[in-house]
Amino acid sequence: MMPWGQSVDSSGCSFTPLVVLELASDTKEETIAWLLSRIRDQQINGGAELLVEQLGPGVGAQEKENPNIFLVGASWQRLLSGAEDLGLFKESTDGSMRGFTCATKHNFEDFKGEGDGFLSMAECQYIIKHELETLRAKDETHVPGYTQAKLYPGKSIIRRLQSKGILIQMFPLHEKEELKRLSFSWYKKVRLSLQPLDDIRHYYGEGQALYFGFLEYFTFALVPVAVIGAPYYLFDWEDYDKYVVFAVFNLIWCTVILELWKRCSATLAYRWGTLSRKKAFEEPRPGFHGVLGLNPVTGRKEPLYPSIKRQLRIYLVSLPFVLLCLYLSLCVMMVYFQLEGWALSVHDEEPTFWTGILLYIPSIIYAVVIEIMNLIYRYAADFITEWENHRLESSFQIHLVLKVLVFNFFNCFASLFYIAFVMQDMALLRQSLATLLITSQILNQFMEAFLPYWLRRRRNKKMIRKVQKRRTMEDVELPLVEQVRLEADMSTYLGTFDDYLELFLLFGYVSLFSCVYPLAAVLVVLNNITEVYSDAFKMCHVFKRPFSEPAANIGVWQLAFEAMSVIAVVTNFALIGMSPQVKAYFPDSDTQLILWIVATEHALLAFKFILAFLIADVPKHLQIKLARLEFESLEALKKKKMLEASEHSKMAQ
Amino acid sequence: MMPWGQSVDSSGCSFTPLVVLELASDTKEETIAWLLSRIRDQQINGGAELLVEQLGPGVGAQEKENPNIFLVGASWQRLLSGAEDLGLFKESTDGSMRGFTCATKHNFEDFKGEGDGFLSMAECQYIIKHELETLRAKDETHVPGYTQAKLYPGKSIIRRLQSKGILIQMFPLHEKEELKRLSFSWYKKVRLSLQPLDDIRHYYGEGQALYFGFLEYFTFALVPVAVIGAPYYLFDWEDYDKYVVFAVFNLIWCTVILELWKRCSATLAYRWGTLSRKKAFEEPRPGFHGVLGLNPVTGRKEPLYPSIKRQLRIYLVSLPFVLLCLYLSLCVMMVYFQLEGWALSVHDEEPTFWTGILLYIPSIIYAVVIEIMNLIYRYAADFITEWENHRLESSFQIHLVLKVLVFNFFNCFASLFYIAFVMQDMALLRQSLATLLITSQILNQFMEAFLPYWLRRRRNKKMIRKVQKRRTMEDVELPLVEQVRLEADMSTYLGTFDDYLELFLLFGYVSLFSCVYPLAAVLVVLNNITEVYSDAFKMCHVFKRPFSEPAANIGVWQLAFEAMSVIAVVTNFALIGMSPQVKAYFPDSDTQLILWIVATEHALLAFKFILAFLIADVPKHLQIKLARLEFESLEALKKKKMLEASEHSKMAQ
């Protein structure tokens, strides 16, 4: 049952191709020969022991086609040992998740012999990626044929080829059959069931599956908020007592759902074997550079870059840059308010239908400008974080996320804060919030899925015209050669970052001003439902298949969402304090009112923290399972030692 | 160089005694014989493989002397294998800390052959305690001679004997020579140097040493606060601007020192080998009871107690009980305020020297009552937490700490909060704070060290009179038999709980009201200096030696101190907001003032959290060392696997 084994014969390739390496078309022969030999060489000689073959020319082969595309695969045995290297967790016959080892392979649930579906294709591809990336230089001082591409013992060859532009890209292949089945059960039918998370994980890996799991969870979690919030809008309840109740419910609910998500994600991660998996040692990023020295951890030669220099770059360049961008965003906001004021004055002078529409125009323009600024800033942040020269991808990601989060938060919400707390105009706040939210949702869906799809469709058409014999690509199978070239041309999926960011901002719209605009939750729920479809669509049809990313949780985003829920408490209580209805309860003094508001706010914050503390991050039954595994390994060790000792004493006698 | 080996000859005991077991004097012969045989039996037969001997009669042996005292020791080999079982970390020859294994024993720094000082006596005693506690019943259904003391396969024998009162106590022996040396370098000379933390750890274990390390750190950390705070008192600066500056400094400083302490404690724990040590599987507490069933983690037979029942006990009995105690404490506080009012009225009517003193009397009485209530509550909390029937000691401790913390916090600070925020009388607040702080310090020192010392001294005198030949016990060595009986009579040290609690309350006095009474820091620093001496004294001379407790940090207390520092931000800003000097800045409206105060408070809280996030918990150089160890073990595993694979393929050829 290896669906991707079927293509072996028709492909003109003697093994199942899993990963594609595309080298620059002008790469020298000797470089290619050297690289292939290193990839094929036995592990004991420092090679990767993988199978690799050049892709043949396309059907209507033209001059400009890149000949240097290579297909990489591996023997079944090699994949298993790779799985052991990576410490993949699999379900054992006793139902628990255990680290896979070749020696104990028969103790695993789905292991039914050689070549079966024990490892998913995504896992095989991840293993090959790992093996390629840890293919290290031995005594080469440079890449043969490129004296400027320096190597030193222990340097990852693939990373150097990437950083020198010799390796253009490395990507895993799609599986047509599997993809068709997945996309059908995922988004092609209108369904009442949940997303096929296990299938998504099987095809795209844990990182992707957790994102879609979170998206789904988040949508369902907002349904109660939407249900409770909708009547406020429908019946025009202007009664602030009720708004207070709604806000308090919303704030506590946000805390509860974020805490419960940790439990859900732990359950998913346990089922997928990533919960207790140890992180492998992290290689330096491809772009990382510095003076060659000894890494204090590995003792290997490696470029070193003084941490103090990086700190200086962060605090003296990146920080001022971010502040400057925030200032620019503030200026744009001020322009928006002037436009808004102008539109209002036009409407007030001579109110017609058109001026009524004009009222919405500034908000819409502003929403578009915000999206554009976010986009530009995203590139700038990428560039400047790259320049900060982080050694590890994880540290790069944290700095990037932080930069982007702060700016996007400010950019999206600054105008709302201004309206709420400086202008204190609740009607305008409600209108602005609605316009921003709806516009940005529409823009996002368009930019994210339909635009890339349209672009890709145009490119596909060309390719299909080249292949000529076939008319539509949906129905007929392309030969492997064409398929690989087609996929090589697809855009690269840049990870779940932007998707999470979008959810984060939506969460902000729901929670920050929940007490003045309860309808936001309804809009976000509707958006999320379409988001599931458009995200699923873009994963299946717009982008190259991404490498699977093992993940046990949603990482830094959990923290970001929690921070947002804390900020939401503060903003909501400030809004409540400003409302005339609440003020009416304290006719004598504002002081009393504010003290009450502050006291309740502190109490709610304290309650949130206690709640977060009380709700265990891992469900009880998983805790027991994890404890049992640990206990068993301890006992096994003890038993082994005792046996050794008794044998030892017997031999001594 | 085994200082405690010297006593072997004079003791009448054929091995070095490490731990003492005292059984009830009416224990049946068959029980004793069975217990001794189980302790002596080989490990392969399920025994503990330890050495054990009965203590001979004392010099002036009387009828009422308990004959059932046993000395336990172990062979050198046995101790080493016990150290491996426990996963003790030791310094390796390459300077890093590694888990000790018998197979690699020669790779460790201080390992110089058999019987040397590689393991400290505290470690040996801890190993013996562990081995005794994990001595499990095989097929016995009850303790021989006691049919009501049920056993089942896997039940810890020692725990059952303890819970049935057959085993009265188990404690480690002091080392006279070592103790003399330690106490000299620790507190007998007036010194400018730091405490000998490594020696304390060597003698008492990591838990104790971390407490004294924290006490010292805390004292030094408060010195800047004391230095800056003293002039406020000396020069009677009533200027609130300056108080604000002081409070803000104090609040940030508290955060910084608490974060830095984590780094210090990590450094200490790394040096002592407890930082990366894995926690052993935790046995149920001796008092834990329930219906016999299968433990889901170990698969062993064990009493099970439904979690839901415990939750019910906690929420339906313990929680109301704590609330009732808080209410009682509130009533006492009200009585105090009436007394205070009465004293004031007497003084106002006819002010004399004596009525001036009378003013202080209510505060002093109240402070004494607070201490007494704390003491009674401590026992009650112990009892009720015991009744909650927690399975693990750690969970018991958390529930106990929580109960005691909440009550003590309320009991000690409620009156101050009342004075500050209800009566708004800053002069009274200052006076009350000073009286409470000073009285409780004096009481504590007295109750903690001098009272037990005096009681013990009286008992010692009796014992010494019995031994007759000797006059003073400080100078002359008692024979082992007498020494053991003397130590068996000493009070038991109940752990660092009360010591940390005291520091926690002192920290509260310093931080909660720092902006009205900066002198508190000076008083606390002075108190801490004497505290070091009195605690050291009581550890060396008042209590039985405690078993060493491996610890990597101060555990739940870190959290408690951090929570206090957050509460301190709130109280201080509230105090600042109420001061007339600050109010003078906002003559027009209180609202403006309060908004400013609240905004600054929120900013400071946010800053605190960011600061706590930015300061890494483990210093960089330790992170590198830990990462190196992990990397090495990964590499070794990989190498081993590769060798196995290549051998395998050779054999196949």
mmCIF file of C-alpha atoms in Angstrom, chain B residues 15-166:
data_model
loop_
_atom_site.group_PDB
_atom_site.id
_atom_site.type_symbol
_atom_site.label_atom_id
_atom_site.label_comp_id
_atom_site.label_asym_id
_atom_site.label_seq_id
_atom_site.Cartn_x
_atom_site.Cartn_y
_atom_site.Cartn_z
ATOM 1 C CA PHE B 15 30.993 -0.771 59.699
ATOM 2 C CA THR B 16 30.545 2.958 59.440
ATOM 3 C CA PRO B 17 27.047 3.688 60.745
ATOM 4 C CA LEU B 18 25.241 6.218 58.580
ATOM 5 C CA VAL B 19 21.565 6.044 59.358
ATOM 6 C CA VAL B 20 19.667 5.153 62.520
ATOM 7 C CA LEU B 21 16.398 3.237 62.589
ATOM 8 C CA GLU B 22 14.457 3.402 65.819
ATOM 9 C CA LEU B 23 11.704 0.815 66.200
ATOM 10 C CA ALA B 24 9.068 0.896 68.924
ATOM 11 C CA SER B 25 10.463 -0.654 72.104
ATOM 12 C CA ASP B 26 7.730 -3.311 72.139
ATOM 13 C CA THR B 27 8.357 -4.502 68.568
ATOM 14 C CA LYS B 28 8.114 -8.273 68.303
ATOM 15 C CA GLU B 29 11.232 -10.363 67.813
ATOM 16 C CA GLU B 30 10.011 -11.968 64.601
ATOM 17 C CA THR B 31 9.305 -8.582 63.047
ATOM 18 C CA ILE B 32 12.804 -7.399 63.807
ATOM 19 C CA ALA B 33 14.375 -10.560 62.464
ATOM 20 C CA TRP B 34 12.313 -10.329 59.289
ATOM 21 C CA LEU B 35 13.111 -6.647 58.755
ATOM 22 C CA LEU B 36 16.830 -7.154 59.288
ATOM 23 C CA SER B 37 16.926 -10.091 56.910
ATOM 24 C CA ARG B 38 15.097 -8.084 54.257
ATOM 25 C CA ILE B 39 17.504 -5.194 54.663
ATOM 26 C CA ARG B 40 20.528 -7.465 54.480
ATOM 27 C CA ASP B 41 19.256 -9.632 51.640
ATOM 28 C CA GLN B 42 20.848 -9.371 48.211
ATOM 29 C CA GLN B 43 19.304 -6.969 45.708
ATOM 30 C CA ILE B 44 18.727 -9.777 43.245
ATOM 31 C CA ASN B 45 16.449 -11.363 45.855
ATOM 32 C CA GLY B 46 14.586 -8.109 46.390
ATOM 33 C CA GLY B 47 16.559 -7.021 49.439
ATOM 34 C CA ALA B 48 18.330 -3.725 50.034
ATOM 35 C CA GLU B 49 21.795 -5.316 50.448
ATOM 36 C CA LEU B 50 22.695 -2.963 53.273
ATOM 37 C CA LEU B 51 24.607 -3.543 56.496
ATOM 38 C CA VAL B 52 22.626 -3.273 59.728
ATOM 39 C CA GLU B 53 23.412 -3.852 63.378
ATOM 40 C CA GLN B 54 21.682 -3.329 66.713
ATOM 41 C CA LEU B 55 22.932 -0.512 68.912
ATOM 42 C CA GLY B 56 24.407 -1.771 72.188
ATOM 43 C CA PRO B 57 23.086 -0.596 75.568
ATOM 44 C CA GLY B 58 24.209 2.796 76.879
ATOM 45 C CA VAL B 59 26.797 3.316 79.622
ATOM 46 C CA GLY B 60 24.351 3.774 82.413
ATOM 47 C CA ALA B 61 21.725 1.610 80.744
ATOM 48 C CA GLN B 62 18.333 1.792 82.385
ATOM 49 C CA GLU B 63 15.122 -0.129 81.964
ATOM 50 C CA LYS B 64 13.321 2.568 80.040
ATOM 51 C CA GLU B 65 16.006 2.822 77.342
ATOM 52 C CA ASN B 66 14.731 1.643 73.958
ATOM 53 C CA PRO B 67 16.760 -1.414 72.909
ATOM 54 C CA ASN B 68 15.427 -1.431 69.338
ATOM 55 C CA ILE B 69 17.773 1.078 67.765
ATOM 56 C CA PHE B 70 19.578 -0.083 64.658
ATOM 57 C CA LEU B 71 22.524 1.329 62.785
ATOM 58 C CA VAL B 72 22.511 1.033 59.018
ATOM 59 C CA GLY B 73 25.498 1.289 56.714
ATOM 60 C CA ALA B 74 26.586 -0.059 53.360
ATOM 61 C CA SER B 75 29.594 -1.347 51.525
ATOM 62 C CA TRP B 76 31.427 1.068 49.307
ATOM 63 C CA GLN B 77 30.357 -0.809 46.197
ATOM 64 C CA ARG B 78 26.742 -0.722 47.261
ATOM 65 C CA LEU B 79 26.848 3.026 47.808
ATOM 66 C CA LEU B 80 28.289 3.581 44.344
ATOM 67 C CA SER B 81 25.590 1.505 42.683
ATOM 68 C CA GLY B 82 23.017 3.378 44.777
ATOM 69 C CA ALA B 83 24.464 6.650 43.533
ATOM 70 C CA GLU B 84 23.995 5.416 39.985
ATOM 71 C CA ASP B 85 20.412 4.368 40.751
ATOM 72 C CA LEU B 86 19.665 7.832 42.028
ATOM 73 C CA GLY B 87 21.327 9.451 39.029
ATOM 74 C CA LEU B 88 23.673 11.589 41.144
ATOM 75 C CA PHE B 89 25.648 14.075 39.082
ATOM 76 C CA LYS B 90 29.361 14.400 39.730
ATOM 77 C CA GLU B 91 32.145 16.458 38.233
ATOM 78 C CA SER B 92 33.780 14.607 35.391
ATOM 79 C CA THR B 93 37.499 14.887 34.574
ATOM 80 C CA ASP B 94 36.683 17.262 31.695
ATOM 81 C CA GLY B 95 35.096 19.713 34.123
ATOM 82 C CA SER B 96 31.462 19.090 33.202
ATOM 83 C CA MET B 97 28.814 17.586 35.463
ATOM 84 C CA ARG B 98 27.688 14.128 34.413
ATOM 85 C CA GLY B 99 25.393 11.446 35.751
ATOM 86 C CA PHE B 100 27.498 8.987 37.724
ATOM 87 C CA THR B 101 27.649 5.403 36.518
ATOM 88 C CA CYS B 102 29.757 2.606 37.983
ATOM 89 C CA ALA B 103 31.031 1.674 34.525
ATOM 90 C CA THR B 104 32.560 5.103 33.965
ATOM 91 C CA LYS B 105 33.552 5.786 37.557
ATOM 92 C CA HIS B 106 37.175 6.453 36.676
ATOM 93 C CA ASN B 107 36.182 9.366 34.479
ATOM 94 C CA PHE B 108 35.080 11.367 37.506
ATOM 95 C CA GLU B 109 37.186 14.058 39.034
ATOM 96 C CA ASP B 110 37.342 13.020 42.669
ATOM 97 C CA PHE B 111 37.187 9.275 42.214
ATOM 98 C CA LYS B 112 40.484 8.023 43.549
ATOM 99 C CA GLY B 113 39.740 4.411 44.372
ATOM 100 C CA GLU B 114 37.673 2.571 46.932
ATOM 101 C CA GLY B 115 36.504 4.194 50.119
ATOM 102 C CA ASP B 116 37.649 7.739 49.418
ATOM 103 C CA GLY B 117 35.670 10.931 49.860
ATOM 104 C CA PHE B 118 34.005 10.695 46.452
ATOM 105 C CA LEU B 119 30.543 10.552 48.000
ATOM 106 C CA SER B 120 29.892 12.903 50.879
ATOM 107 C CA MET B 121 28.379 11.406 54.014
ATOM 108 C CA ALA B 122 25.167 13.310 53.288
ATOM 109 C CA GLU B 123 24.989 11.669 49.880
ATOM 110 C CA CYS B 124 25.636 8.237 51.379
ATOM 111 C CA GLN B 125 22.867 8.806 53.899
ATOM 112 C CA TYR B 126 20.521 9.954 51.155
ATOM 113 C CA ILE B 127 21.335 6.825 49.150
ATOM 114 C CA ILE B 128 20.626 4.610 52.160
ATOM 115 C CA LYS B 129 17.370 6.397 52.830
ATOM 116 C CA HIS B 130 16.346 5.879 49.217
ATOM 117 C CA GLU B 131 17.297 2.206 49.272
ATOM 118 C CA LEU B 132 15.419 1.637 52.511
ATOM 119 C CA GLU B 133 12.335 3.418 51.222
ATOM 120 C CA THR B 134 12.300 1.420 47.992
ATOM 121 C CA LEU B 135 12.680 -1.878 49.843
ATOM 122 C CA ARG B 136 9.455 -3.514 48.717
ATOM 123 C CA ALA B 137 7.297 -6.353 49.993
ATOM 124 C CA LYS B 138 7.473 -9.495 47.862
ATOM 125 C CA ASP B 139 4.779 -12.018 48.746
ATOM 126 C CA GLU B 140 4.225 -11.056 52.362
ATOM 127 C CA THR B 141 0.564 -10.258 53.031
ATOM 128 C CA HIS B 142 1.355 -8.483 56.297
ATOM 129 C CA VAL B 143 4.266 -7.511 58.475
ATOM 130 C CA PRO B 144 5.251 -10.695 60.395
ATOM 131 C CA GLY B 145 3.947 -10.344 63.930
ATOM 132 C CA TYR B 146 1.461 -7.628 63.018
ATOM 133 C CA THR B 147 -1.474 -9.023 61.056
ATOM 134 C CA GLN B 148 -3.119 -5.610 60.908
ATOM 135 C CA ALA B 149 -0.105 -4.101 59.090
ATOM 136 C CA LYS B 150 -1.088 -5.237 55.615
ATOM 137 C CA LEU B 151 1.447 -5.619 52.834
ATOM 138 C CA TYR B 152 1.068 -6.347 49.136
ATOM 139 C CA PRO B 153 3.680 -6.958 46.448
ATOM 140 C CA GLY B 154 5.517 -3.712 45.698
ATOM 141 C CA LYS B 155 4.519 -1.878 48.895
ATOM 142 C CA SER B 156 7.400 -0.010 50.511
ATOM 143 C CA ILE B 157 8.086 -1.839 53.795
ATOM 144 C CA ILE B 158 9.539 1.174 55.582
ATOM 145 C CA ARG B 159 6.510 3.315 54.700
ATOM 146 C CA ARG B 160 4.157 0.695 56.122
ATOM 147 C CA LEU B 161 6.207 0.363 59.314
ATOM 148 C CA GLN B 162 6.157 4.144 59.648
ATOM 149 C CA SER B 163 2.433 4.458 59.085
ATOM 150 C CA LYS B 164 1.745 1.704 61.630
ATOM 151 C CA GLY B 165 3.994 3.291 64.240
ATOM 152 C CA ILE B 166 6.387 0.343 64.355
#
